[in-house]
Tab-separated table of C-alpha atoms and ligand atoms in Angstrom:
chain	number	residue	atom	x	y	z
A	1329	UNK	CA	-99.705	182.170	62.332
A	1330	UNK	CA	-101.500	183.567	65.136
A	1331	UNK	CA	-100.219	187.224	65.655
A	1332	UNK	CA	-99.931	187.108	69.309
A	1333	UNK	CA	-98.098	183.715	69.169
A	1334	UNK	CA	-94.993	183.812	72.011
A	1335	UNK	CA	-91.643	184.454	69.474
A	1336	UNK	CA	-89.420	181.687	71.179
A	1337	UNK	CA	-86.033	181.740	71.256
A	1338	UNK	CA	-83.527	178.696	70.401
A	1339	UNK	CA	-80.866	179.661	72.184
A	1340	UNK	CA	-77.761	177.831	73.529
A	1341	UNK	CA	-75.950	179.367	76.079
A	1342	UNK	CA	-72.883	178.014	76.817
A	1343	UNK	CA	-71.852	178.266	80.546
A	1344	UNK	CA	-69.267	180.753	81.809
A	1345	UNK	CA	-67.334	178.147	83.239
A	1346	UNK	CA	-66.475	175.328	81.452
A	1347	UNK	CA	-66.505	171.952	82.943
A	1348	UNK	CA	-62.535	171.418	82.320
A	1349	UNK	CA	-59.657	173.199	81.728
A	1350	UNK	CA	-58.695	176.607	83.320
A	1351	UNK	CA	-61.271	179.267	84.096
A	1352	UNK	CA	-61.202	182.533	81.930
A	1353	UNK	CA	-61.216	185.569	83.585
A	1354	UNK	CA	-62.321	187.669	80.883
A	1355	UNK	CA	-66.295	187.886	81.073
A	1356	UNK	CA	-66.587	187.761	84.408
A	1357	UNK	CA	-67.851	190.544	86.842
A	1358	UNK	CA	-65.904	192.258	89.460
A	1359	UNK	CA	-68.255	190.073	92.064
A	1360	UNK	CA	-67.480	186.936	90.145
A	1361	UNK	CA	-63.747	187.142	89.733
A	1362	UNK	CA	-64.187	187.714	93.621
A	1363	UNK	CA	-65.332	184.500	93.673
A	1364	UNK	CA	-63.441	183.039	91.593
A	1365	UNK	CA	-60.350	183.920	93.406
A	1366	UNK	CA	-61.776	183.031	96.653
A	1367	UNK	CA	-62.891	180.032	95.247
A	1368	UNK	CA	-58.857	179.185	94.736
A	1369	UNK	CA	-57.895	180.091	98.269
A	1370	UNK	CA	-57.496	183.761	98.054
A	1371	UNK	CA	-58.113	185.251	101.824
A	1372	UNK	CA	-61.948	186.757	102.005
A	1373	UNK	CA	-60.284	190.106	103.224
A	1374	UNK	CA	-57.840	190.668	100.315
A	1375	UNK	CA	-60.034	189.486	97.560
A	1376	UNK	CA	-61.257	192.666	96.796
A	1377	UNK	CA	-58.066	194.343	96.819
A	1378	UNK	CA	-56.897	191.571	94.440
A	1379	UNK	CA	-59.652	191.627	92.165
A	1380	UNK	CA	-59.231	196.193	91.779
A	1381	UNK	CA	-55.242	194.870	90.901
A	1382	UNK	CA	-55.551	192.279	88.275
A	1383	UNK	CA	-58.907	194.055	86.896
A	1384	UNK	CA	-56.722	197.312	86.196
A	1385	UNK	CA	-53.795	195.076	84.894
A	1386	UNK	CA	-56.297	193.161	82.141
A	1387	UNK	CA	-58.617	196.127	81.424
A	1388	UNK	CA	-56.933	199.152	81.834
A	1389	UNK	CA	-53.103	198.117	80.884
A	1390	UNK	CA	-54.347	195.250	78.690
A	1391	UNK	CA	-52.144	192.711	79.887
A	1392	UNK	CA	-52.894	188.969	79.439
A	1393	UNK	CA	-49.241	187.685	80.941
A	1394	UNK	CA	-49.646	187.475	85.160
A	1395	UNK	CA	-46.069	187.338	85.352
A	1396	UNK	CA	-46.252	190.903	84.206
A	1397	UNK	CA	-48.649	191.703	86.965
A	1398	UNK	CA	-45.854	193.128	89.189
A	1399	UNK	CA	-48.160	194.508	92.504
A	1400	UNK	CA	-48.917	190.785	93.126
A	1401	UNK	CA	-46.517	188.339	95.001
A	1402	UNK	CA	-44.895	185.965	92.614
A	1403	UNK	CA	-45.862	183.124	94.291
A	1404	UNK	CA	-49.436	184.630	93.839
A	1405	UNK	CA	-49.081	185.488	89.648
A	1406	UNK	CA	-48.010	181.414	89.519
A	1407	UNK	CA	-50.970	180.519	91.184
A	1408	UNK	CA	-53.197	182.767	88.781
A	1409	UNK	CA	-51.007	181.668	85.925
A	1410	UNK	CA	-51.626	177.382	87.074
A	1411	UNK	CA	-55.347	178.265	87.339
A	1412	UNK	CA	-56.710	180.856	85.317
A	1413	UNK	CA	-56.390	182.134	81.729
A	1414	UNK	CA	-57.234	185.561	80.263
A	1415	UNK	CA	-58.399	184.620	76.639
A	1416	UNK	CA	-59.865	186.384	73.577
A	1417	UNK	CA	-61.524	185.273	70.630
A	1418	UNK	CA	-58.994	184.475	67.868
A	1419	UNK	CA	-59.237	186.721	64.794
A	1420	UNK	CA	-59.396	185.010	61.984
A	1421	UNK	CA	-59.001	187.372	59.088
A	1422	UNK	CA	-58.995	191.428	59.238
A	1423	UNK	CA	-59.436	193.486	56.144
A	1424	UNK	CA	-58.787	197.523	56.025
A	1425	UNK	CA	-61.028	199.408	53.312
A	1426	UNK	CA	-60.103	201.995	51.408
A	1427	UNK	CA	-62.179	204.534	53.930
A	1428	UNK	CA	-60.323	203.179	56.910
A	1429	UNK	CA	-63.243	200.890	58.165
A	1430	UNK	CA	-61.454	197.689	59.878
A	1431	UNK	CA	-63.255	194.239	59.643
A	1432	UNK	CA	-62.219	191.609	61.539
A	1433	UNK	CA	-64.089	187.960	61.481
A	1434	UNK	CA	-63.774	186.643	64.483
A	1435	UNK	CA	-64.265	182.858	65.794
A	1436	UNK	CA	-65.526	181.504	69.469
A	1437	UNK	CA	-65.910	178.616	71.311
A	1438	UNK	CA	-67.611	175.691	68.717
A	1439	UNK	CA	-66.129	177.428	65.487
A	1440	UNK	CA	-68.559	179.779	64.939
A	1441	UNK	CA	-67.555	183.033	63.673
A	1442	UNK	CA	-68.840	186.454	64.002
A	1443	UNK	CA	-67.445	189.824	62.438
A	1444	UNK	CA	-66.697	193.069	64.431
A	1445	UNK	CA	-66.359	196.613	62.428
A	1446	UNK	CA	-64.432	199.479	63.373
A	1447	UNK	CA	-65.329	202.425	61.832
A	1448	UNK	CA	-63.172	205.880	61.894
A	1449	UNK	CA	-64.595	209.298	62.130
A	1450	UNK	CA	-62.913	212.159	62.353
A	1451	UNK	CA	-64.267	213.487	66.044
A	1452	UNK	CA	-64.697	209.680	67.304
A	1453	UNK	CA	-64.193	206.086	66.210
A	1454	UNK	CA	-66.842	203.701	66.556
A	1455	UNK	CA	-66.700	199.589	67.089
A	1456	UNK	CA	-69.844	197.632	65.894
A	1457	UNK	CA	-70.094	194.865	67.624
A	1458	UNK	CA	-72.386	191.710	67.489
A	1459	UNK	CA	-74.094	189.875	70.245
A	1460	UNK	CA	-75.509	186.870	68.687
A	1461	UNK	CA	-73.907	183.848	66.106
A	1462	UNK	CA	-77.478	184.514	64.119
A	1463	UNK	CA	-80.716	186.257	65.019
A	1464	UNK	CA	-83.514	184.339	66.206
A	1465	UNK	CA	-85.728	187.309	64.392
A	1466	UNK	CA	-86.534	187.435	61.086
A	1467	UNK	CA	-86.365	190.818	59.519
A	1468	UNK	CA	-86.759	190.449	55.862
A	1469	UNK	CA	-84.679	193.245	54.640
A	1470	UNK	CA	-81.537	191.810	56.904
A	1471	UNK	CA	-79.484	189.324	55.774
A	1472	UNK	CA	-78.770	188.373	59.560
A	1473	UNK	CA	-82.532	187.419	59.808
A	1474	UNK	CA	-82.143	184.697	56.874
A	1475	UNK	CA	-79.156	182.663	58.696
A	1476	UNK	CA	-80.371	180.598	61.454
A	1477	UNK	CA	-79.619	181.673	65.727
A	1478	UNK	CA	-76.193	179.459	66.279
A	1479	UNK	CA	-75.852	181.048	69.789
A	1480	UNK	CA	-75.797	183.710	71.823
A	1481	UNK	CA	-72.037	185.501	72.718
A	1482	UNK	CA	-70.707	185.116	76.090
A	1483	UNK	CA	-70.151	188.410	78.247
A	1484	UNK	CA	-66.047	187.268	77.554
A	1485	UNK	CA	-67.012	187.084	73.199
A	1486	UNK	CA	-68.596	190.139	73.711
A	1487	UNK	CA	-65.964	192.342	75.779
A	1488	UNK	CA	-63.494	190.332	73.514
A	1489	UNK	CA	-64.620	192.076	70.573
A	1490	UNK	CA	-63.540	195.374	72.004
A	1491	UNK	CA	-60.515	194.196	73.104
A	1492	UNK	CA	-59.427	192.813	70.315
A	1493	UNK	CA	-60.001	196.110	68.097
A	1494	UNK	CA	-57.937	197.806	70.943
A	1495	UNK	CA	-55.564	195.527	70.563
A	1496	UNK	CA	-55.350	195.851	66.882
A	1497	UNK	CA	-55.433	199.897	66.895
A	1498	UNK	CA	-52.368	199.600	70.143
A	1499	UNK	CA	-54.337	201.739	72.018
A	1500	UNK	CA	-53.729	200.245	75.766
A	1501	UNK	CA	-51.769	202.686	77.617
A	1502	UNK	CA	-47.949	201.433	78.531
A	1503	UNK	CA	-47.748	200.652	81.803
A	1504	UNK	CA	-47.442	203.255	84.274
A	1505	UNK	CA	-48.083	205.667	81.768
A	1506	UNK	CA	-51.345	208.323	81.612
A	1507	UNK	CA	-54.181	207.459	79.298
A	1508	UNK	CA	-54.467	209.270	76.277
A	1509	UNK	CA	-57.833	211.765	76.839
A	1510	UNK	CA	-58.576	211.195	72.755
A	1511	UNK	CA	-59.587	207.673	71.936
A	1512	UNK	CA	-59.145	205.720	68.474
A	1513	UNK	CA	-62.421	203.824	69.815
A	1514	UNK	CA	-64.110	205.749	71.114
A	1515	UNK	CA	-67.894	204.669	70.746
A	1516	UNK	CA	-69.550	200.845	71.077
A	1517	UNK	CA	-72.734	200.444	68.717
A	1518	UNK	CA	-74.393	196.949	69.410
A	1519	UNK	CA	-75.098	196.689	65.892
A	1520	UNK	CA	-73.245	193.866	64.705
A	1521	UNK	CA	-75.134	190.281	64.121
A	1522	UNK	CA	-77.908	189.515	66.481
A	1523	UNK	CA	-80.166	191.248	68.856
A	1524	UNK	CA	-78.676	192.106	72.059
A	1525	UNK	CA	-81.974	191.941	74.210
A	1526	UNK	CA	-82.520	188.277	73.527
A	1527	UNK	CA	-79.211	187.780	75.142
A	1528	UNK	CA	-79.882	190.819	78.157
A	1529	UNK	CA	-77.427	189.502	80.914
A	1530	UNK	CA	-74.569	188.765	78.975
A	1531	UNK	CA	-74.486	192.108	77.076
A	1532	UNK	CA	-75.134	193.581	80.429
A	1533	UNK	CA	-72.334	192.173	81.678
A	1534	UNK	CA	-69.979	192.822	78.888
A	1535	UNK	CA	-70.938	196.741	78.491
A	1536	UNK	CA	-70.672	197.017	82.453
A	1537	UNK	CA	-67.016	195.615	81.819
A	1538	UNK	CA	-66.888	198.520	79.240
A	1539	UNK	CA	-67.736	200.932	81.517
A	1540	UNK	CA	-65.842	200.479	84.378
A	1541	UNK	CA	-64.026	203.569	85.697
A	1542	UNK	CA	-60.840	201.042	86.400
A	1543	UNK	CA	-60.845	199.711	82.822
A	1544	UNK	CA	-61.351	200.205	79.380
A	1545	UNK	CA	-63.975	203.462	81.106
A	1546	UNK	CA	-65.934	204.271	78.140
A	1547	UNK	CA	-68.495	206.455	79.241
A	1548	UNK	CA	-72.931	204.778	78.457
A	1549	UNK	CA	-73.211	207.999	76.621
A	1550	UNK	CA	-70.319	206.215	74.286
A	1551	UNK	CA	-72.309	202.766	74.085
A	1552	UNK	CA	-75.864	202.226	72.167
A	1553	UNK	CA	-77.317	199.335	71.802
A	1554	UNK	CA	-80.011	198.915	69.189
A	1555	UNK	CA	-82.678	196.902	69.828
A	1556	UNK	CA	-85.316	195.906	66.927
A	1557	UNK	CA	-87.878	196.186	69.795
A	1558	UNK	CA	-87.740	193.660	72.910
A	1559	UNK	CA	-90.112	195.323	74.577
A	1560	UNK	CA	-90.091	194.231	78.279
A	1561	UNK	CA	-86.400	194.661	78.509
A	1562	UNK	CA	-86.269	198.020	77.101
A	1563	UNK	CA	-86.959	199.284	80.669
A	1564	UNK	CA	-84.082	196.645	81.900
A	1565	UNK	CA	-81.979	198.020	79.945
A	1566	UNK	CA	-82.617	201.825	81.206
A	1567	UNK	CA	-82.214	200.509	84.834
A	1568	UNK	CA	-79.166	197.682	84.444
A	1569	UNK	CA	-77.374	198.991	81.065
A	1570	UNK	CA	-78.183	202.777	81.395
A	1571	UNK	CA	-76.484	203.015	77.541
A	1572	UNK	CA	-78.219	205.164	74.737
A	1573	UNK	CA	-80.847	203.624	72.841
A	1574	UNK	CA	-81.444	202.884	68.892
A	1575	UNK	CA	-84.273	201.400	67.580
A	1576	UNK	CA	-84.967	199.569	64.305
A	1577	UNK	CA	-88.191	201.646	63.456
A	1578	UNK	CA	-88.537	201.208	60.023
A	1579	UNK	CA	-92.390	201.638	59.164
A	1580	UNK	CA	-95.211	203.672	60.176
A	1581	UNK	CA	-97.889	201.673	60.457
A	1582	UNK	CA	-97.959	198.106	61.698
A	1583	UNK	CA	-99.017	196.534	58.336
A	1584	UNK	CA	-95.772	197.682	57.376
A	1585	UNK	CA	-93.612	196.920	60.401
A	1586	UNK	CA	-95.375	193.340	61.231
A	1587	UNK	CA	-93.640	192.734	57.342
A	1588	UNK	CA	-90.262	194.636	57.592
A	1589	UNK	CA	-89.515	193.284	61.679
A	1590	UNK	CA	-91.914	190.745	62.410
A	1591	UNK	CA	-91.611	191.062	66.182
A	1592	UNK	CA	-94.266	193.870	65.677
A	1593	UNK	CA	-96.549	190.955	65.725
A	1594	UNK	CA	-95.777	190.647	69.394
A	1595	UNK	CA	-95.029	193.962	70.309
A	1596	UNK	CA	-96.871	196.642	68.007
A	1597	UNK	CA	-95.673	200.150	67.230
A	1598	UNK	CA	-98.241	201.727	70.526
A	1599	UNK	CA	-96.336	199.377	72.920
A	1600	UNK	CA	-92.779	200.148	71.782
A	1601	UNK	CA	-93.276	204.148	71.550
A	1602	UNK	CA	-94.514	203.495	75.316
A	1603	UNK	CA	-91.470	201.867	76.537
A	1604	UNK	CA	-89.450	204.444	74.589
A	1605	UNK	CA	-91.213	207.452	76.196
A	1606	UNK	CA	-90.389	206.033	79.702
A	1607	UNK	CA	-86.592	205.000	78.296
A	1608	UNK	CA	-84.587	208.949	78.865
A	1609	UNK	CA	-86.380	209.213	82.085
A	1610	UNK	CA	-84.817	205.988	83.775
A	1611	UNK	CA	-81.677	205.733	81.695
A	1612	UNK	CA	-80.515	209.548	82.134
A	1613	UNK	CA	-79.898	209.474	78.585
A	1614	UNK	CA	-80.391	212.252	76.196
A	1615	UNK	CA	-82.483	211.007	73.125
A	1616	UNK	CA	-83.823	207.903	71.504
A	1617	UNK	CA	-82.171	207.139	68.358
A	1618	UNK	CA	-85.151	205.837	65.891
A	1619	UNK	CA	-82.992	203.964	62.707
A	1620	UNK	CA	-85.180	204.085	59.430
A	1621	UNK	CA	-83.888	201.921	56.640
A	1622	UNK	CA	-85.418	203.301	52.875
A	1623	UNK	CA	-86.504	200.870	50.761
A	1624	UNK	CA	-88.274	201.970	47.611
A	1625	UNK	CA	-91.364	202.092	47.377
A	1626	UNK	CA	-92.150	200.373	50.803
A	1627	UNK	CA	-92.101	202.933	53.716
A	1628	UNK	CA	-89.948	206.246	51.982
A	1629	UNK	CA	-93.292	208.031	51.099
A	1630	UNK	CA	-94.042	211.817	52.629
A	1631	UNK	CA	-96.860	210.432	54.180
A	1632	UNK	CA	-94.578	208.375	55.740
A	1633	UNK	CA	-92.547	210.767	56.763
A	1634	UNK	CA	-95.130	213.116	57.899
A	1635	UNK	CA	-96.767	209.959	60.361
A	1636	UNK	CA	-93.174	209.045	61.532
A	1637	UNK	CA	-92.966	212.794	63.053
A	1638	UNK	CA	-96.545	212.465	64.819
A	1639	UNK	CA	-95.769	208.992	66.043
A	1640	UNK	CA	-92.497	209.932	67.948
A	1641	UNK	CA	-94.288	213.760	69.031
A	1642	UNK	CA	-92.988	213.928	72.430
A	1643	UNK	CA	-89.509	211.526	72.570
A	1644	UNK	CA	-86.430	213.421	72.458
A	1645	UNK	CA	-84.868	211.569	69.459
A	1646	UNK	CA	-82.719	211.858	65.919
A	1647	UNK	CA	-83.507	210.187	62.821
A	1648	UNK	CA	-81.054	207.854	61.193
A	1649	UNK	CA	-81.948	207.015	57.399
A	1650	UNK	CA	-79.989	204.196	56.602
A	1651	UNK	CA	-79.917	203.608	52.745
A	1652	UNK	CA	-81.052	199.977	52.283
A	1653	UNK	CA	-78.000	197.718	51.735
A	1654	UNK	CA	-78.773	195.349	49.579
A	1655	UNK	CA	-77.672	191.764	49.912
A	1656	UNK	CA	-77.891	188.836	47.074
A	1657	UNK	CA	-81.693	188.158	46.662
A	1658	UNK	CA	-82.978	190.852	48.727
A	1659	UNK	CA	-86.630	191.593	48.641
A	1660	UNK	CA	-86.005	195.069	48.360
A	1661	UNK	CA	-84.467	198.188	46.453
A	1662	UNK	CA	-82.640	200.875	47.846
A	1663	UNK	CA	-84.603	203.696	47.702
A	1664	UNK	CA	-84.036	206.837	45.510
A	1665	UNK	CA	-80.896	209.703	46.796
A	1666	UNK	CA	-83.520	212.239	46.098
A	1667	UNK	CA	-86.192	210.380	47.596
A	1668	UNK	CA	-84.000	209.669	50.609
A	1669	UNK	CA	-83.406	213.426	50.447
A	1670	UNK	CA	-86.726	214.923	50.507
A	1671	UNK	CA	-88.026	212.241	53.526
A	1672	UNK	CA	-84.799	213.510	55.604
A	1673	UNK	CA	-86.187	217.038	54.736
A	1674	UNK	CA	-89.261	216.523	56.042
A	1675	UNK	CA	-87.897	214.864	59.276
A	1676	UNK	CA	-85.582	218.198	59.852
A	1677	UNK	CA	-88.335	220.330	59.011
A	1678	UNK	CA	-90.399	219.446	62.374
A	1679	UNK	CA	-86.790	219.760	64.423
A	1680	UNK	CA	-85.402	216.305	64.400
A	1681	UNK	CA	-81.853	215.544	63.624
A	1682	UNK	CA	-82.272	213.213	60.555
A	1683	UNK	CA	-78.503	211.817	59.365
A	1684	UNK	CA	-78.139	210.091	56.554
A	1685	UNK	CA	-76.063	207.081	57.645
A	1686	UNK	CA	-73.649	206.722	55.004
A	1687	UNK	CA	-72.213	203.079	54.115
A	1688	UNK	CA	-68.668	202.822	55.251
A	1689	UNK	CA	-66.301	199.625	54.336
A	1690	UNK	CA	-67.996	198.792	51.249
A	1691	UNK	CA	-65.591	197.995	49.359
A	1692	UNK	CA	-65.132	194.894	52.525
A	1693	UNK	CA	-68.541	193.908	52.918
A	1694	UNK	CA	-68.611	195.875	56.126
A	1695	UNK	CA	-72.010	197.934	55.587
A	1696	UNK	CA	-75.367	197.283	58.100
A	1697	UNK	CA	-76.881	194.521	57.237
A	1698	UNK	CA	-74.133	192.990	55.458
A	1699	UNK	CA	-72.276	191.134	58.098
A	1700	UNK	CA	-71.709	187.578	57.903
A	1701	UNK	CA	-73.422	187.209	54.805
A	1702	UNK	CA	-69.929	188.143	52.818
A	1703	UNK	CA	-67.785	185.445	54.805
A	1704	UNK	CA	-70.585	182.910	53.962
A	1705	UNK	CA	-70.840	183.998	50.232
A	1706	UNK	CA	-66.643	183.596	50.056
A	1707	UNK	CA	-66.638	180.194	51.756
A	1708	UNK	CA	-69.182	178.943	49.135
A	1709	UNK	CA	-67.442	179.950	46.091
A	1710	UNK	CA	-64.179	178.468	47.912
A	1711	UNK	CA	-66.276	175.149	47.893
A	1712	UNK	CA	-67.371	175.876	44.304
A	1713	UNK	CA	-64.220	176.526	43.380
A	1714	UNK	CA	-62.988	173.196	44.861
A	1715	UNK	CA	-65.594	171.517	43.178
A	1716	UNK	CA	-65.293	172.517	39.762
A	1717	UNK	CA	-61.550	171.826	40.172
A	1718	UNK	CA	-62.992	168.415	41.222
A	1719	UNK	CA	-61.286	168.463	44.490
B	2199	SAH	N1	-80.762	193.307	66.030
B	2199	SAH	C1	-80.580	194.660	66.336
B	2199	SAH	C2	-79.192	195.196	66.039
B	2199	SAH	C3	-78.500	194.763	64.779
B	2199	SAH	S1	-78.987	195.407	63.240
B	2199	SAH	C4	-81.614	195.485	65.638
B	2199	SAH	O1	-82.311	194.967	64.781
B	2199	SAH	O2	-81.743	196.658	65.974
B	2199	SAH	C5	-78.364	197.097	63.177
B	2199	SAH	C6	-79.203	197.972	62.233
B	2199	SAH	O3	-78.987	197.657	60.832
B	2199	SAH	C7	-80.681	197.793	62.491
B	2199	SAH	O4	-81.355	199.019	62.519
B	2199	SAH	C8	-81.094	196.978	61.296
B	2199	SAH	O5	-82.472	197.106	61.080
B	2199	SAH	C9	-80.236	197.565	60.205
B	2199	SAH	N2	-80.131	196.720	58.997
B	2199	SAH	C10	-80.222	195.377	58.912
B	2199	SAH	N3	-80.080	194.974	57.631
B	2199	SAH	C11	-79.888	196.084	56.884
B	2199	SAH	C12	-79.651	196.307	55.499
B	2199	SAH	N4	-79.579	195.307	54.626
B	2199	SAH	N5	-79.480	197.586	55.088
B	2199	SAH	C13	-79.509	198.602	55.975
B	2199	SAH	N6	-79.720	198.441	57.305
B	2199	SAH	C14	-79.914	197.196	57.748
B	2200	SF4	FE1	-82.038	190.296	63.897
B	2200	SF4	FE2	-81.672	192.968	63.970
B	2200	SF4	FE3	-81.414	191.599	61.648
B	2200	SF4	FE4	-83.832	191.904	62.756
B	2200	SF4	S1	-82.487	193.560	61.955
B	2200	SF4	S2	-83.003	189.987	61.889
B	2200	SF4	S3	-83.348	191.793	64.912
B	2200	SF4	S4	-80.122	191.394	63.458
């Protein structure tokens, strides 16, 4: 294939609005409900008012009832309730591991189904959420890469996710009542299925819903999206997102990388550590989060290691080593604890923060990389099941 061939993306978006039925004000931004409402004969001077009141109701108190939205006239709450909904994603299952780490699968619009982790810490808890039903990408160490792009997530799938966990940890404030200044979730890692810069405006959307001051006000310093290296919306996201930044490194050379995360081809390593020198400056943010997956014997050497810390010279940034997870006909090993060691050494050695990420929710299928996979590996031996019963 020719290296510099466009990567092209077969993506169906489904529209915000659909064609029948009531319109879903989850999703949509504080200029669109606006809209919306005018749209439905709200008066062009009170629309803003009404769109600060039912915005607070849904996203601050989490209420989904507009009979319970008491600032608004009743005869106003029946309108909303005749033409509007306020509607999550329905979970479908939600398993608790032994470590606390929550998984809940998740479906959309069409049946499709995407999974959503919550993950516990003791100074913060963290919701992974995905962006995509698929990845158009191919990165042959993630199990994500080897299932086929269904779709990309609405702004409303997206924010759903969060709301949903929120839901399920009863964390929205009673009514009337002050907000709690500790959070349960705390954090927002776009790290679920899919990559959120092949589907910019609606993850946009969805973390700028996350952010507002009048809602669920998590602050971009709380919300990183990781990015396996878009290139030409890396500076988008700096200027419309503003969030922290991970990025799926991985290799040190672009032999390596064009094989691990083959949108190197398109984008080599020079080009990305560009974009991600200009990233702190636009975004305000502090430091670029490079993620380094070890796989034996591929790209965990010391000379690795020693070129990673030259590449980055320069980027404010912290190292996370993510132990390969490995998946049912991987390519790859996991690589050695003391080999894992001695590379994170190195890495600390020349200043850099270099975590070990350490798998949480194993036990549920829950670890990076993992997603999906385990819901699809259960519903085949359901159907193998069935079929050796000879149902
Ligand atoms: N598409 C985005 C975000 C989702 S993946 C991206 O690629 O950045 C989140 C992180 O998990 C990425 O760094 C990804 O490279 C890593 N990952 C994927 N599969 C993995 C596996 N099997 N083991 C460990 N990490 C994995
Ligand atoms: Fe897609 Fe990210 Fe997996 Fe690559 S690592 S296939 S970009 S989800």
């Amino acid at each position: 294939m020719d290296a510099k061939a466009p990567i092209t993306q077969d993506v169906l978006t489904i529209p915000r609005k659909l064609p029948e039925g009531p319109q879903n004000l989850i999703g949509l931004s504080r200029d669109q409900m606006r809209d919306a409402l005018i749209a439905v004969g709200t008066a062009e001077k009170q629309a803003k008012m009404r769109v600060g009141q039912i915005w607070q109701w849904i996203y601050h108190w989490g209420v989904r009832d507009f009979s319970a939205m008491t600032n608004l006239s009743k005869d106003y709450r029946a309108m909303l309730a005749e033409t509007f909904v306020i509607a999550l994603p329905e979970v479908v299952t939600r398993q608790v591991s032994d470590d606390g780490t929550r998984k809940y699968l998740v479906r959309i619009a069409g049946g499709h189904e995407v999974e959503v982790v919550y993950i516990p810490e003791t100074d913060r808890g963290t919701l992974c959420i995905s962006s995509q039903v698929g990845c158009t990408l191919t990165c042959s160490f993630c199990h994500t890469g080897t299932q086929k792009l269904v779709r990309n997530l609405t702004a409303a799938e997206i924010i759903g996710q969060v709301m949903i966990a929120r839901d399920d940890l009863d964390e929205w404030p009673e009514p009337g009542t002050r907000t709690e200044d500790t959070r349960l979730l705390s954090n927002i890692v776009l790290m679920g299925m899919g990559e959120p810069l092949y589907n910019f405006e609606n993850v946009r959307d969805a973390m700028k819903i996350a952010m507002d001051p009048e809602g669920i006000s998590l602050s971009r310093r709380r919300i990183t999206l990781s990015t396996s290296g878009v290139v030409p919306e890396i500076a988008r996201t700096a200027q419309e997102i503003g969030c922290q930044l991970a990025v799926s490194f991985h290799a040190t050379t672009n032999d390596v990388r064009d094989r691990l995360v083959p949108i190197n081809k398109r984008w080599p390593i020079s080009d990305l550590l560009d974009a991600l020198r200009e990233y702190p400056k636009v975004s305000n943010s502090e430091r670029i989060t490079f993620e380094y997956v070890m796989l034996d014997g591929v790209n965990d050497s010391d000379e690795d290691a020693h070129r990673l810390i030259k590449l980055i010279e320069g980027i404010p940034a912290k190292i996370n080593l993510i132990p390969f997870n490995e998946w049912p006909g991987a390519p790859y090993k996991r690589s050695s604890n003391n080999r894992i060691r001695k590379f994170s050494e190195i890495i600390y050695q020349a200043g850099y923060a270099s975590p070990v990420r350490k798998p949480r929710g194993e036990d549920i299928m829950a670890a990076c990389g993992q997603l999906k996979s385990a819901t699809e590996r259960a519903r085949k031996s359901k159907a193998q099941i069935a079929q050796e019963a000879g149902l």
